[in-house]
Tab-separated table of C-alpha atoms in Angstrom:
chain	number	residue	atom	x	y	z
U	21	MET	CA	224.148	168.821	135.442
U	22	ARG	CA	227.957	168.319	135.492
U	23	LEU	CA	228.361	171.158	133.051
U	24	LEU	CA	226.438	173.554	135.290
U	25	GLU	CA	228.332	172.363	138.346
U	26	GLY	CA	231.630	172.887	136.539
U	27	ILE	CA	230.721	176.415	135.466
U	28	GLU	CA	229.503	177.339	138.924
U	29	SER	CA	232.733	175.993	140.590
U	30	GLY	CA	234.932	177.698	138.055
U	31	GLU	CA	236.359	174.398	136.785
U	32	ILE	CA	234.947	175.048	133.337
U	33	LYS	CA	235.569	178.516	131.839
U	34	THR	CA	232.849	179.620	129.476
U	35	GLY	CA	234.450	182.860	128.310
U	36	SER	CA	232.847	184.945	125.603
U	37	GLY	CA	232.987	185.220	121.831
U	38	LYS	CA	235.931	183.144	120.367
U	39	ASN	CA	236.976	182.198	123.947
U	40	GLN	CA	233.929	180.113	124.669
U	41	MET	CA	234.642	176.619	125.967
U	42	SER	CA	231.028	175.360	126.206
U	43	THR	CA	231.269	173.203	123.114
U	44	LEU	CA	233.736	170.660	121.769
U	45	LYS	CA	235.949	172.095	119.030
U	46	ARG	CA	236.165	170.286	115.715
U	47	ALA	CA	239.714	169.545	114.470
U	48	SER	CA	240.673	170.500	110.911
U	49	ASP	CA	242.261	167.956	108.570
U	50	THR	CA	244.881	170.403	107.407
U	51	ARG	CA	245.279	172.669	110.418
U	52	TRP	CA	247.355	170.787	112.979
U	53	SER	CA	247.141	173.707	115.434
U	54	SER	CA	243.375	173.086	115.650
U	55	PHE	CA	244.015	169.741	117.308
U	56	PHE	CA	245.397	171.505	120.383
U	57	SER	CA	242.094	173.287	120.963
U	58	THR	CA	240.207	170.060	120.314
U	59	VAL	CA	242.189	168.067	122.886
U	60	VAL	CA	241.965	170.836	125.551
U	61	SER	CA	238.239	171.140	124.877
U	62	LEU	CA	237.647	167.403	125.260
U	63	ILE	CA	239.578	167.285	128.551
U	64	LYS	CA	237.631	170.287	129.927
U	65	LEU	CA	234.279	168.819	128.932
U	66	PHE	CA	235.162	165.115	129.468
U	67	SER	CA	232.606	164.601	132.224
U	68	VAL	CA	229.887	166.201	130.056
U	69	VAL	CA	230.709	163.954	127.135
U	70	ILE	CA	230.412	160.903	129.400
U	71	ASP	CA	227.023	162.160	130.649
U	72	VAL	CA	225.783	162.593	127.076
U	73	LEU	CA	226.993	159.133	126.028
U	74	GLU	CA	225.406	157.535	129.057
U	75	PHE	CA	222.115	159.274	128.206
U	76	VAL	CA	222.337	157.951	124.648
U	77	ARG	CA	223.132	154.448	125.922
U	78	GLU	CA	220.014	154.451	128.070
U	79	ASN	CA	217.605	156.287	125.743
U	80	GLY	CA	218.810	155.853	122.172
U	81	ASN	CA	217.827	153.297	119.594
U	82	ARG	CA	219.638	149.950	119.373
U	83	GLU	CA	222.370	151.210	117.018
U	84	GLN	CA	222.963	154.376	119.051
U	85	ARG	CA	223.129	152.460	122.323
U	86	GLY	CA	225.763	150.101	120.832
U	87	GLU	CA	227.898	153.016	119.563
U	88	ALA	CA	227.563	154.891	122.833
U	89	LEU	CA	228.654	151.799	124.766
U	90	LEU	CA	231.740	151.341	122.609
U	91	LEU	CA	232.652	154.999	122.978
U	92	LEU	CA	232.223	154.887	126.712
U	93	LYS	CA	234.496	151.834	126.937
U	94	GLY	CA	237.104	153.544	124.845
U	95	LEU	CA	236.994	156.864	126.709
U	96	GLN	CA	236.851	155.603	130.269
U	97	CYS	CA	240.260	153.935	130.351
U	98	PHE	CA	243.808	154.910	131.315
U	99	ASP	CA	245.112	154.701	127.728
U	100	THR	CA	242.727	157.442	126.619
U	101	ALA	CA	243.482	159.621	129.594
U	102	PHE	CA	247.218	159.215	129.008
U	103	SER	CA	246.964	159.947	125.263
U	104	LEU	CA	244.813	163.061	125.775
U	105	HIS	CA	247.175	164.631	128.312
U	106	LEU	CA	250.339	163.598	126.456
U	107	MET	CA	249.070	165.186	123.221
U	108	LYS	CA	247.841	168.257	125.084
U	109	HIS	CA	251.424	168.878	126.196
U	110	ILE	CA	253.010	168.094	122.813
U	111	LEU	CA	250.507	170.089	120.778
U	112	GLY	CA	250.796	172.953	123.339
U	113	ILE	CA	254.603	173.024	122.913
U	114	THR	CA	254.332	173.061	119.128
U	115	HIS	CA	251.264	175.319	118.929
U	116	GLU	CA	253.071	178.555	117.987
U	117	LEU	CA	255.251	176.692	115.471
U	118	SER	CA	252.159	175.102	113.871
U	119	GLN	CA	250.455	178.508	113.466
U	120	ALA	CA	253.621	179.971	111.876
U	121	LEU	CA	253.948	177.108	109.395
U	122	GLN	CA	250.245	177.392	108.406
U	123	LYS	CA	250.589	180.906	107.057
U	124	LYS	CA	250.543	180.956	103.258
U	125	ASP	CA	253.226	183.605	103.116
U	126	GLN	CA	255.446	181.990	105.742
U	127	ASP	CA	258.918	181.074	104.536
U	128	ILE	CA	260.131	177.975	106.381
U	129	VAL	CA	263.465	179.695	107.059
U	130	ASN	CA	261.766	182.427	109.022
U	131	ALA	CA	260.169	179.816	111.230
U	132	MET	CA	263.467	178.048	112.102
U	133	GLN	CA	263.770	179.851	115.485
U	134	ALA	CA	260.356	178.532	116.401
U	135	VAL	CA	261.454	175.062	115.331
U	136	GLN	CA	264.564	175.187	117.509
U	137	ILE	CA	262.567	176.403	120.523
U	138	ALA	CA	259.937	173.675	120.060
U	139	LYS	CA	262.652	171.030	119.718
U	140	GLN	CA	264.340	172.115	122.961
U	141	ARG	CA	261.037	172.191	124.828
U	142	LEU	CA	260.087	168.719	123.527
U	143	GLN	CA	263.472	167.311	124.599
U	144	LYS	CA	263.044	168.849	128.083
U	145	PHE	CA	259.555	167.372	128.298
U	146	ARG	CA	260.889	163.964	127.287
U	147	ASP	CA	263.758	164.133	129.796
U	148	SER	CA	262.093	165.620	132.904
U	149	GLY	CA	258.339	165.949	132.312
U	150	TRP	CA	257.261	162.373	133.098
U	151	ASP	CA	256.521	162.776	136.855
U	152	ASN	CA	254.410	165.894	136.372
U	153	LEU	CA	252.553	164.345	133.486
U	154	LEU	CA	251.728	161.155	135.439
U	155	GLU	CA	250.606	163.239	138.423
U	156	GLU	CA	248.322	165.332	136.206
U	157	ILE	CA	246.837	162.170	134.599
U	158	ALA	CA	246.326	160.508	137.980
U	159	LEU	CA	244.381	163.585	139.232
U	160	PHE	CA	242.257	163.539	136.094
U	161	CYS	CA	241.535	159.823	136.385
U	162	SER	CA	240.523	160.280	140.054
U	163	LYS	CA	237.981	162.974	139.148
U	164	MET	CA	236.608	160.841	136.254
U	165	ASN	CA	236.525	157.490	138.151
U	166	ILE	CA	239.088	155.912	135.846
U	167	ASN	CA	241.413	153.245	137.150
U	168	VAL	CA	245.072	154.315	137.055
U	169	SER	CA	247.475	151.695	135.776
U	170	ASP	CA	250.253	150.579	138.093
U	171	MET	CA	253.470	151.526	136.277
U	172	ASN	CA	255.218	148.451	137.733
U	173	ASP	CA	252.626	146.007	136.461
U	174	ILE	CA	252.995	144.053	133.197
U	175	TYR	CA	251.449	145.874	130.254
U	176	VAL	CA	248.854	143.801	128.377
U	177	SER	CA	247.412	144.988	125.082
U	178	VAL	CA	243.646	144.884	124.775
U	179	GLY	CA	242.415	141.610	123.312
U	180	ARG	CA	245.727	139.820	123.744
U	181	PRO	CA	246.278	137.094	126.349
U	182	ARG	CA	248.839	137.969	129.029
U	183	ARG	CA	250.935	134.859	128.252
U	184	ASN	CA	251.502	135.933	124.618
U	185	VAL	CA	252.848	139.373	125.279
U	186	GLU	CA	256.431	140.596	125.861
U	187	ARG	CA	257.133	141.085	129.559
U	188	ASN	CA	257.215	144.836	129.480
U	189	THR	CA	255.905	146.977	132.363
U	190	ASN	CA	253.471	149.823	132.017
U	191	LEU	CA	256.387	152.194	132.764
U	192	HIS	CA	258.270	150.877	129.713
U	193	ARG	CA	255.110	151.049	127.571
U	194	TYR	CA	254.048	154.592	128.485
U	195	LYS	CA	257.282	156.347	129.210
U	196	LEU	CA	259.826	154.689	126.947
U	197	GLN	CA	257.734	153.644	123.996
U	198	GLU	CA	254.701	155.906	123.874
U	199	LEU	CA	256.487	159.124	124.914
U	200	ASN	CA	259.576	158.678	122.687
U	201	SER	CA	257.634	157.562	119.636
U	202	ARG	CA	255.991	160.991	119.362
U	203	PHE	CA	259.316	162.623	118.371
U	204	ASN	CA	260.644	162.300	114.813
U	205	GLU	CA	264.180	163.432	114.265
U	206	VAL	CA	263.977	163.076	110.424
U	207	ASN	CA	261.557	165.930	109.960
U	208	THR	CA	263.644	168.160	112.183
U	209	GLU	CA	266.808	167.397	110.159
U	210	LEU	CA	264.941	168.080	106.940
U	211	LEU	CA	263.843	171.476	108.258
U	212	LEU	CA	267.403	172.408	109.304
U	213	CYS	CA	268.710	171.421	105.884
U	214	VAL	CA	266.088	173.553	104.145
U	215	ALA	CA	267.104	176.502	106.282
U	216	CYS	CA	270.541	176.495	104.641
U	217	LEU	CA	268.993	177.638	101.373
U	218	SER	CA	267.973	180.947	103.002
U	219	PRO	CA	269.115	184.068	101.151
U	220	ILE	CA	268.539	186.247	104.206
U	221	ASP	CA	271.515	188.212	105.559
U	222	ALA	CA	273.682	187.581	102.455
U	223	PHE	CA	273.136	183.794	102.591
U	224	SER	CA	274.609	183.585	106.114
U	225	SER	CA	272.858	180.221	106.732
U	226	PHE	CA	274.497	178.556	103.741
U	227	ASP	CA	275.989	175.135	104.628
U	228	LYS	CA	277.096	172.995	101.674
U	229	ARG	CA	277.249	169.799	103.779
U	230	LYS	CA	273.642	170.150	104.944
U	231	LEU	CA	272.449	170.985	101.424
U	232	LEU	CA	274.032	167.843	100.092
U	233	ARG	CA	272.279	166.008	102.891
U	234	LEU	CA	269.004	167.649	101.767
U	235	ALA	CA	269.532	166.242	98.274
U	236	GLU	CA	269.919	162.793	99.775
U	237	PHE	CA	266.366	163.052	101.126
U	238	TYR	CA	265.195	162.997	97.464
U	239	PRO	CA	266.804	159.915	95.883
U	240	VAL	CA	264.309	159.950	93.047
U	241	GLU	CA	265.232	163.556	92.124
U	242	PHE	CA	269.004	163.275	92.650
U	243	SER	CA	271.155	160.401	91.504
U	244	SER	CA	274.505	159.712	93.205
U	245	ILE	CA	276.270	161.314	90.222
U	246	GLU	CA	274.067	164.418	90.418
U	247	ILE	CA	274.852	164.785	94.131
U	248	ASP	CA	278.541	164.843	93.238
U	249	LEU	CA	277.832	167.457	90.603
U	250	LEU	CA	275.760	169.426	93.134
U	251	ASP	CA	278.743	169.439	95.501
U	252	ASN	CA	280.832	171.303	92.883
U	253	GLN	CA	277.903	173.475	91.708
U	254	LEU	CA	277.225	174.809	95.204
U	255	GLU	CA	280.775	176.205	95.404
U	256	SER	CA	280.231	178.444	92.330
U	257	TYR	CA	276.624	179.195	93.316
U	258	ILE	CA	277.381	180.718	96.728
U	259	ILE	CA	280.188	182.916	95.284
U	260	ASP	CA	277.869	184.188	92.518
U	261	MET	CA	274.902	184.791	94.901
U	262	THR	CA	276.862	186.785	97.482
U	263	SER	CA	278.524	188.963	94.845
U	264	HIS	CA	275.497	189.707	92.662
U	265	GLN	CA	273.516	192.914	93.387
U	266	GLY	CA	270.292	191.247	92.281
U	267	PHE	CA	270.334	188.781	95.155
U	268	LEU	CA	270.903	191.252	97.967
U	269	ASN	CA	268.131	191.880	100.565
U	270	LEU	CA	266.010	188.847	99.613
U	271	SER	CA	263.377	187.865	102.161
U	272	GLY	CA	262.944	184.192	101.482
U	273	LEU	CA	263.024	181.202	99.164
U	274	THR	CA	260.271	182.523	96.962
U	275	ASP	CA	262.212	185.688	96.246
U	276	LEU	CA	265.355	183.620	95.657
U	277	ALA	CA	263.629	181.397	93.106
U	278	THR	CA	262.088	184.407	91.309
U	279	GLN	CA	265.457	186.193	91.065
U	280	MET	CA	267.184	183.054	89.764
U	281	VAL	CA	264.672	182.844	86.920
U	282	LYS	CA	264.956	186.582	86.231
U	283	TYR	CA	268.740	186.421	85.846
U	284	LYS	CA	268.740	182.987	84.157
U	285	LYS	CA	270.639	181.480	87.149
U	286	HIS	CA	268.175	178.610	87.291
U	287	ARG	CA	269.777	177.255	84.143
U	288	LEU	CA	273.344	177.796	85.226
U	289	TYR	CA	272.728	176.249	88.656
U	290	SER	CA	270.004	173.772	87.682
U	291	LEU	CA	270.668	171.368	90.500
U	292	VAL	CA	270.555	174.059	93.205
U	293	TYR	CA	267.363	175.417	91.653
U	294	ARG	CA	265.911	171.930	91.836
U	295	LEU	CA	266.605	171.848	95.551
U	296	ILE	CA	264.942	175.251	95.994
U	297	THR	CA	261.794	174.158	94.153
U	298	LEU	CA	261.601	170.942	96.134
U	299	ALA	CA	261.848	172.990	99.320
U	300	LEU	CA	259.068	175.318	98.138
U	301	ILE	CA	256.640	172.544	97.332
U	302	SER	CA	257.420	170.487	100.389
U	303	PRO	CA	254.459	170.215	102.879
U	304	ILE	CA	256.783	171.112	105.737
U	305	ALA	CA	257.919	174.231	103.955
U	306	THR	CA	254.646	175.859	103.105
U	307	ALA	CA	250.949	175.606	103.906
U	308	THR	CA	250.032	176.047	100.212
U	309	VAL	CA	250.211	172.319	99.546
U	310	GLU	CA	247.865	171.627	102.452
U	311	HIS	CA	245.354	174.144	101.191
U	312	THR	CA	245.542	172.542	97.730
U	313	ILE	CA	244.987	169.077	99.169
U	314	SER	CA	242.030	170.370	101.086
U	315	ALA	CA	240.543	171.927	97.955
U	316	MET	CA	241.037	168.688	95.966
U	317	LYS	CA	239.310	166.721	98.674
U	318	ASN	CA	236.268	168.958	98.378
U	319	VAL	CA	236.287	168.468	94.565
U	320	ASN	CA	236.580	164.692	94.969
U	321	ASN	CA	233.701	164.612	97.429
């Protein structure tokens, strides 16, 4: 009934073909961009999901009624509403970046502009998006008959007595802890360091300091002595690369690695080549690893 009412009022858009919103979308284990569609879909059809669970609670068998009751309890709370809308914004901001990084032929360096844009938007959302987010969540909770937490009240974790918790308010919990914990600066730094390996535009992105920092991310692969050797090797490497005709007009790290092997440079600059191969097999640098993991999961199953 709620689904029909939503369609008639225009609140739920059915669309056509791939644009249909009449069913919940399943998230893929290795496709992060799919989670955005899943979250948006769940928010749009939230009332319908609640209706279905209430029907199962009243008409299902004993096991189904128990599961439905637990799901209803978990869904119809402020924590769930907050998490859904927070992740909708975050996944929406990073949606284009996720799609770019999922392409098998996508060089991470070519996606750095998208990384920078996403980073700036995430910072803006963190700094000035709280009021709009809370207003959006409050409106959603009002429609779904969910109690909105008072941001000035003391936050109490489910199942923990009030006397045993730290005296933090809901504002501290949701805005300062929950919102800030979604942003990881380490991955961003790693991406920016990898970008310095780019051969595009005559190695214009080369930055020895950041490449040494990149090596520090792999302590198992690079000892402290090897990092010192890498420091010296990078000096010769960049002079050789920018003066060699075989390394002009390269389009990415894959081309760079191929040409280094072709001209035997991988032996001369073995530590630099090690950095390049680590970047190429890194899950943040290519989707190939994710596809391989997915295939292995199917084999294991």
